[in-house]
Amino acid sequence: MPPQTAKQFLDFEKPVLELAARIEDLRAAYENKETVAEKDLLSEISRLEIRLARVARLLYRHLTPVQKLQVARHPERPQGPDYIAQLVTDFVPLEGDRRFGADAALIGGIGRWQGQTPCVVLANDKGKDTASRIAKNFGMPKPEGYRKAQRLMHLAEKFQLPLMTLVDTPGAYPGIDAEERGQAEAIATCLETLLNLTVPVVSVITGEGGSGGALALATANRVLMLEHSVYSVISPEGCAAILWKEANKDTIPQAADALKLTAQHLHELKIIEEIIKEPVGGAHSDSGLAIQRVGQAVGKHVLDLRSQQANGQNLQAQRRGRFLALA
């Protein structure tokens, strides 16, 4: 279904918005008994709903990279806490890096994936409104967030638990305070730690996968992406500002095309293993279904990796080989 439950429409969704508004007007007229021709009214509503579904399917089937970027950044897109609430039972959050403090941009803890598989989970949290987005730094972790991630990675290794990471970040926080506390070192150590784990590691790009800040959580045996998520070394805005000295409505789409940041491009380039299909209208149009599909996909890959491990496959060597092959 099209994004009827979403409160905010994107600019390219104007055809969907117009049809949805017309349907709502007709429903209101029917409920208020404003016309005697109720049968005709119901027939018109049904006809428009069919048309709306068709228009939305066609629209989302042919999104440009910059339009996919808009969907990936949609403010109503499911966040880390939404995935954890639906997919991880008995979740016990762990806070702090034991050096400086806690980081609200990155959630981590232990639990049971879909009520079955004991696991360690890491997930970005961008926040849902202005206050929470500021508190969570718009999902951009600082060094203490990445060092908390390292704690949880070591915990997964110690107890031989699979590690699942749900990535949705514009990138690591680039502020002066983060640099003073060793942002680059924290990211590099995350990469090193992930490459040394012997347990299954599965990562999903659920929204934005921004540069090294995302890679620090996605150096996995299997990397999956939601259908309309993006993953790149730099944002299109940043790329446009560097290449054309200006980020505007003309240069940003050019940069998005050149970066090959969509799930479809990255799957063709063999940088990711699987694309998880989103509901028509994006993950925000039916969060429950989108989250369910993520849960099933991750569970399938963890089961496969455990089977390989049981048959003598060295997952550490496989993970290292996977990334060396991309060079």
Coordinates of C-alpha atoms in Angstrom, one line a residue:
M1 CA 0.0 0.0 0.0
P2 CA 1.1 3.6 -0.5
P3 CA 2.2 5.6 2.5
Q4 CA -1.2 6.5 3.8
T5 CA -0.1 6.1 7.5
A6 CA 2.8 8.5 7.0
K7 CA 2.1 12.1 8.2
Q8 CA 4.7 13.6 5.9
F9 CA 4.9 13.3 2.1
L10 CA 8.0 13.8 0.1
D11 CA 8.0 16.3 -2.8
F12 CA 8.1 13.6 -5.5
E13 CA 5.0 11.9 -3.9
K14 CA 2.7 14.7 -5.1
P15 CA 0.6 12.4 -7.3
V16 CA 0.1 10.0 -4.4
L17 CA -0.7 12.9 -2.0
E18 CA -3.4 14.3 -4.4
L19 CA -5.1 10.9 -4.7
A20 CA -4.9 10.2 -1.0
A21 CA -6.4 13.6 -0.2
R22 CA -9.3 13.0 -2.7
I23 CA -10.0 9.6 -1.1
E24 CA -10.0 11.2 2.4
D25 CA -12.5 13.9 1.2
L26 CA -14.8 11.2 -0.2
R27 CA -14.6 9.1 3.0
A28 CA -15.4 12.2 5.1
A29 CA -18.4 12.9 2.8
Y30 CA -19.6 9.3 3.2
E31 CA -19.2 9.3 6.9
N32 CA -21.1 12.6 7.3
K33 CA -23.8 11.4 4.9
E34 CA -23.3 14.5 2.7
T35 CA -24.8 12.7 -0.3
V36 CA -27.6 10.3 -0.9
A37 CA -25.7 8.4 -3.6
E38 CA -23.7 6.3 -1.1
K39 CA -23.3 3.4 -3.4
D40 CA -21.7 5.6 -6.1
L41 CA -19.5 7.2 -3.5
L42 CA -18.2 3.8 -2.2
S43 CA -17.6 2.8 -5.8
E44 CA -15.6 5.9 -6.5
I45 CA -13.5 5.4 -3.3
S46 CA -12.7 1.9 -4.3
R47 CA -11.7 3.0 -7.8
L48 CA -9.4 5.7 -6.5
E49 CA -7.8 3.3 -4.0
I50 CA -7.0 0.9 -6.8
R51 CA -5.6 3.8 -8.8
L52 CA -3.6 5.1 -5.8
A53 CA -2.0 1.7 -5.2
R54 CA -1.0 1.5 -8.9
V55 CA 0.4 5.0 -9.0
A56 CA 2.4 4.4 -5.8
R57 CA 3.8 1.1 -7.1
L58 CA 4.9 2.7 -10.4
L59 CA 6.4 5.7 -8.6
Y60 CA 8.5 3.6 -6.1
R61 CA 9.6 1.2 -8.8
H62 CA 11.4 4.0 -10.7
L63 CA 12.9 6.2 -8.0
T64 CA 16.1 8.1 -8.8
P65 CA 19.1 7.9 -6.4
V66 CA 18.3 11.3 -5.0
Q67 CA 14.7 10.3 -4.4
K68 CA 15.9 7.1 -2.6
L69 CA 18.0 9.3 -0.5
Q70 CA 14.9 11.3 0.5
V71 CA 13.1 8.0 1.4
A72 CA 16.1 6.8 3.4
R73 CA 16.1 10.1 5.4
H74 CA 12.3 10.1 5.9
P75 CA 11.6 11.3 9.5
E76 CA 9.1 8.6 10.1
R77 CA 11.3 5.8 9.0
P78 CA 11.8 3.0 11.6
Q79 CA 14.7 3.7 14.0
G80 CA 16.9 1.5 16.0
P81 CA 14.6 1.3 19.1
D82 CA 11.7 0.3 16.8
Y83 CA 13.7 -2.7 15.4
I84 CA 14.8 -3.7 18.8
A85 CA 11.3 -3.5 20.3
Q86 CA 9.9 -5.8 17.6
L87 CA 12.8 -8.1 16.9
V88 CA 14.7 -8.5 20.2
T89 CA 13.1 -10.1 23.2
D90 CA 14.5 -9.9 26.7
F91 CA 16.7 -7.0 25.5
V92 CA 19.2 -5.8 28.2
P93 CA 20.8 -2.4 27.1
L94 CA 24.4 -1.8 28.0
E95 CA 25.6 1.8 28.4
G96 CA 28.8 3.7 28.5
D97 CA 32.3 3.1 27.2
R98 CA 34.0 2.9 30.6
R99 CA 36.3 5.8 29.6
F100 CA 34.2 8.9 29.1
G101 CA 30.4 8.4 29.1
A102 CA 27.3 7.2 27.3
D103 CA 26.3 8.0 23.7
A104 CA 22.6 8.1 22.9
A105 CA 23.2 7.9 19.1
L106 CA 24.1 4.2 19.4
I107 CA 22.0 1.6 21.3
G108 CA 23.6 -1.7 22.3
G109 CA 22.8 -4.7 24.4
I110 CA 22.0 -8.4 24.5
G111 CA 18.8 -10.3 23.9
R112 CA 17.1 -13.0 21.8
W113 CA 16.6 -12.3 18.1
Q114 CA 13.0 -13.0 17.3
G115 CA 12.7 -14.7 20.7
Q116 CA 15.1 -17.5 19.7
T117 CA 18.7 -16.7 19.0
P118 CA 20.8 -15.2 21.9
C119 CA 22.7 -12.3 20.3
V120 CA 24.4 -9.0 20.7
V121 CA 22.7 -6.1 18.9
L122 CA 24.0 -2.6 18.0
A123 CA 21.6 0.0 16.4
N124 CA 21.8 3.6 15.5
D125 CA 19.1 6.0 16.8
K126 CA 18.5 9.3 15.1
G127 CA 15.5 10.3 17.3
K128 CA 11.9 10.9 16.4
D129 CA 11.4 14.6 17.0
T130 CA 13.4 17.8 17.4
A131 CA 14.3 17.3 21.0
S132 CA 15.2 13.6 20.7
R133 CA 17.2 14.2 17.5
I134 CA 19.3 16.8 19.3
A135 CA 19.7 14.5 22.3
K136 CA 20.8 11.7 20.0
N137 CA 23.0 13.9 17.9
F138 CA 21.0 13.0 14.8
G139 CA 22.3 9.4 14.9
M140 CA 26.0 10.5 14.6
P141 CA 28.0 8.6 17.2
K142 CA 30.9 10.2 19.1
P143 CA 34.0 8.2 20.2
E144 CA 32.3 7.0 23.3
G145 CA 29.6 5.4 21.1
Y146 CA 32.1 3.5 19.0
R147 CA 34.0 2.4 22.2
K148 CA 30.7 1.2 23.6
A149 CA 30.3 -0.8 20.4
Q150 CA 33.8 -2.3 20.9
R151 CA 32.7 -3.4 24.4
L152 CA 29.7 -5.2 22.9
M153 CA 31.8 -6.7 20.1
H154 CA 34.2 -8.2 22.7
L155 CA 31.2 -9.4 24.7
A156 CA 29.8 -11.2 21.6
E157 CA 33.2 -12.9 21.2
K158 CA 33.6 -13.8 24.8
F159 CA 30.2 -15.6 24.9
Q160 CA 30.3 -16.7 21.2
L161 CA 27.1 -14.9 20.4
P162 CA 26.2 -13.7 16.9
L163 CA 26.5 -9.9 16.4
M164 CA 23.7 -8.0 14.6
T165 CA 24.1 -4.4 13.7
L166 CA 21.4 -2.0 12.3
V167 CA 23.0 0.9 10.7
D168 CA 21.3 4.3 10.0
T169 CA 23.7 7.2 10.4
P170 CA 24.8 10.2 8.3
G171 CA 28.3 9.4 9.6
A172 CA 30.5 9.7 12.7
Y173 CA 30.1 13.1 14.5
P174 CA 32.8 15.5 13.1
G175 CA 32.8 18.0 16.0
I176 CA 36.0 19.3 17.7
D177 CA 35.1 17.5 20.9
A178 CA 34.8 14.2 19.1
E179 CA 38.2 14.7 17.4
E180 CA 39.8 15.6 20.7
R181 CA 38.6 12.3 22.2
G182 CA 40.0 10.3 19.3
Q183 CA 37.2 9.8 16.8
A184 CA 39.4 8.4 14.1
E185 CA 41.1 5.9 16.5
A186 CA 37.7 4.8 17.8
I187 CA 36.4 4.1 14.3
A188 CA 39.7 2.3 13.3
T189 CA 39.6 0.1 16.5
C190 CA 36.0 -0.9 15.7
L191 CA 37.1 -2.0 12.2
E192 CA 40.0 -3.9 13.7
T193 CA 37.8 -5.5 16.3
L194 CA 35.1 -6.6 13.8
L195 CA 37.8 -8.1 11.5
N196 CA 39.1 -10.2 14.5
L197 CA 35.7 -11.6 15.7
T198 CA 35.2 -15.4 15.2
V199 CA 31.4 -15.2 15.6
P200 CA 28.8 -14.5 12.8
V201 CA 28.3 -10.8 12.1
V202 CA 25.4 -9.6 10.1
S203 CA 24.8 -5.9 9.3
V204 CA 21.7 -4.2 7.8
I205 CA 21.8 -0.7 6.4
T206 CA 18.2 0.4 7.3
G207 CA 18.4 4.1 6.3
E208 CA 21.6 6.0 5.7
G209 CA 25.0 4.4 5.7
G210 CA 27.4 7.3 5.9
S211 CA 31.1 6.7 5.3
G212 CA 33.5 5.4 8.0
G213 CA 30.9 6.0 10.7
A214 CA 28.7 3.3 9.1
L215 CA 31.6 1.0 8.1
A216 CA 32.7 0.9 11.7
L217 CA 29.5 -1.0 12.4
A218 CA 29.1 -2.8 9.1
T219 CA 32.4 -4.8 8.6
A220 CA 30.4 -8.0 8.6
N221 CA 30.2 -11.4 7.1
R222 CA 27.0 -10.4 5.4
V223 CA 25.8 -6.9 4.7
L224 CA 22.2 -6.3 3.7
M225 CA 20.3 -3.2 2.7
L226 CA 16.7 -2.2 2.8
E227 CA 15.4 -1.5 -0.7
H228 CA 15.5 2.3 -0.4
S229 CA 18.4 2.8 1.9
V230 CA 21.7 4.3 0.8
Y231 CA 25.4 3.5 1.6
S232 CA 28.3 5.7 0.4
V233 CA 31.7 7.2 1.3
I234 CA 30.2 10.7 1.5
S235 CA 26.8 12.3 1.3
P236 CA 25.7 13.7 -2.1
E237 CA 25.7 17.2 -0.5
G238 CA 29.3 16.8 0.6
C239 CA 30.3 15.4 -2.7
A240 CA 28.6 18.2 -4.7
A241 CA 30.3 20.8 -2.5
I242 CA 33.7 19.3 -3.1
L243 CA 33.3 18.7 -6.9
W244 CA 31.3 21.7 -8.0
K245 CA 31.9 24.1 -5.0
E246 CA 28.1 24.3 -4.5
A247 CA 25.4 21.9 -3.3
N248 CA 22.1 22.7 -5.0
K249 CA 19.2 21.1 -6.8
D250 CA 21.3 20.5 -9.9
T251 CA 24.6 19.3 -8.4
I252 CA 23.2 17.1 -5.6
P253 CA 21.3 14.7 -8.0
Q254 CA 24.5 14.5 -10.1
A255 CA 26.5 13.5 -7.1
A256 CA 23.9 11.0 -6.0
D257 CA 24.0 9.3 -9.5
A258 CA 27.8 9.3 -9.5
L259 CA 28.2 7.8 -6.0
K260 CA 26.3 4.6 -6.9
L261 CA 24.8 4.7 -3.4
T262 CA 21.6 2.8 -3.8
A263 CA 21.1 -0.8 -2.7
Q264 CA 20.6 -1.9 -6.3
H265 CA 23.9 -0.4 -7.4
L266 CA 25.8 -1.9 -4.5
H267 CA 24.2 -5.3 -5.0
E268 CA 25.4 -5.2 -8.7
L269 CA 28.9 -4.3 -7.5
K270 CA 28.8 -7.2 -5.0
I271 CA 29.4 -4.9 -2.1
I272 CA 26.2 -6.2 -0.3
E273 CA 24.7 -9.7 -0.2
E274 CA 21.0 -9.0 -0.2
I275 CA 18.4 -6.3 -0.8
I276 CA 15.4 -6.5 1.7
K277 CA 12.2 -5.4 -0.1
E278 CA 10.3 -2.5 1.5
P279 CA 6.6 -2.0 1.5
V280 CA 5.3 0.2 -1.3
G281 CA 5.8 3.8 -0.1
G282 CA 9.0 3.0 1.9
A283 CA 9.6 1.4 5.3
H284 CA 7.8 4.3 7.0
S285 CA 4.5 3.4 5.2
D286 CA 4.3 0.1 7.1
S287 CA 7.0 -0.1 9.8
G288 CA 5.8 -3.4 11.2
L289 CA 6.1 -5.2 7.9
A290 CA 9.5 -3.6 7.1
I291 CA 10.9 -4.6 10.5
Q292 CA 9.5 -8.1 10.1
R293 CA 11.3 -8.6 6.8
V294 CA 14.5 -7.4 8.3
G295 CA 14.1 -9.8 11.2
Q296 CA 13.5 -12.7 8.8
A297 CA 16.5 -11.8 6.5
V298 CA 18.9 -11.4 9.4
G299 CA 17.8 -14.6 11.0
K300 CA 18.3 -16.5 7.7
H301 CA 21.8 -15.3 7.3
V302 CA 22.8 -15.9 10.9
L303 CA 21.5 -19.5 10.6
D304 CA 23.5 -20.0 7.4
L305 CA 26.7 -18.6 8.9
R306 CA 26.3 -20.8 12.0
S307 CA 25.8 -23.8 9.7
Q308 CA 29.0 -22.9 7.9
Q309 CA 30.8 -22.5 11.2
A310 CA 29.7 -25.9 12.3
N311 CA 31.1 -27.3 9.1
G312 CA 34.5 -25.9 9.8
Q313 CA 34.2 -22.5 8.0
N314 CA 36.5 -19.9 9.6
L315 CA 34.2 -16.8 9.7
Q316 CA 37.0 -14.5 10.7
A317 CA 38.9 -15.5 7.5
Q318 CA 35.8 -15.2 5.4
R319 CA 35.0 -11.7 6.7
R320 CA 38.6 -10.6 6.0
G321 CA 38.5 -12.1 2.6
R322 CA 35.2 -10.5 1.8
F323 CA 36.6 -7.0 2.3
L324 CA 40.0 -7.7 0.7
A325 CA 38.1 -8.8 -2.4
L326 CA 36.5 -5.4 -2.6
A327 CA 39.9 -3.6 -2.9

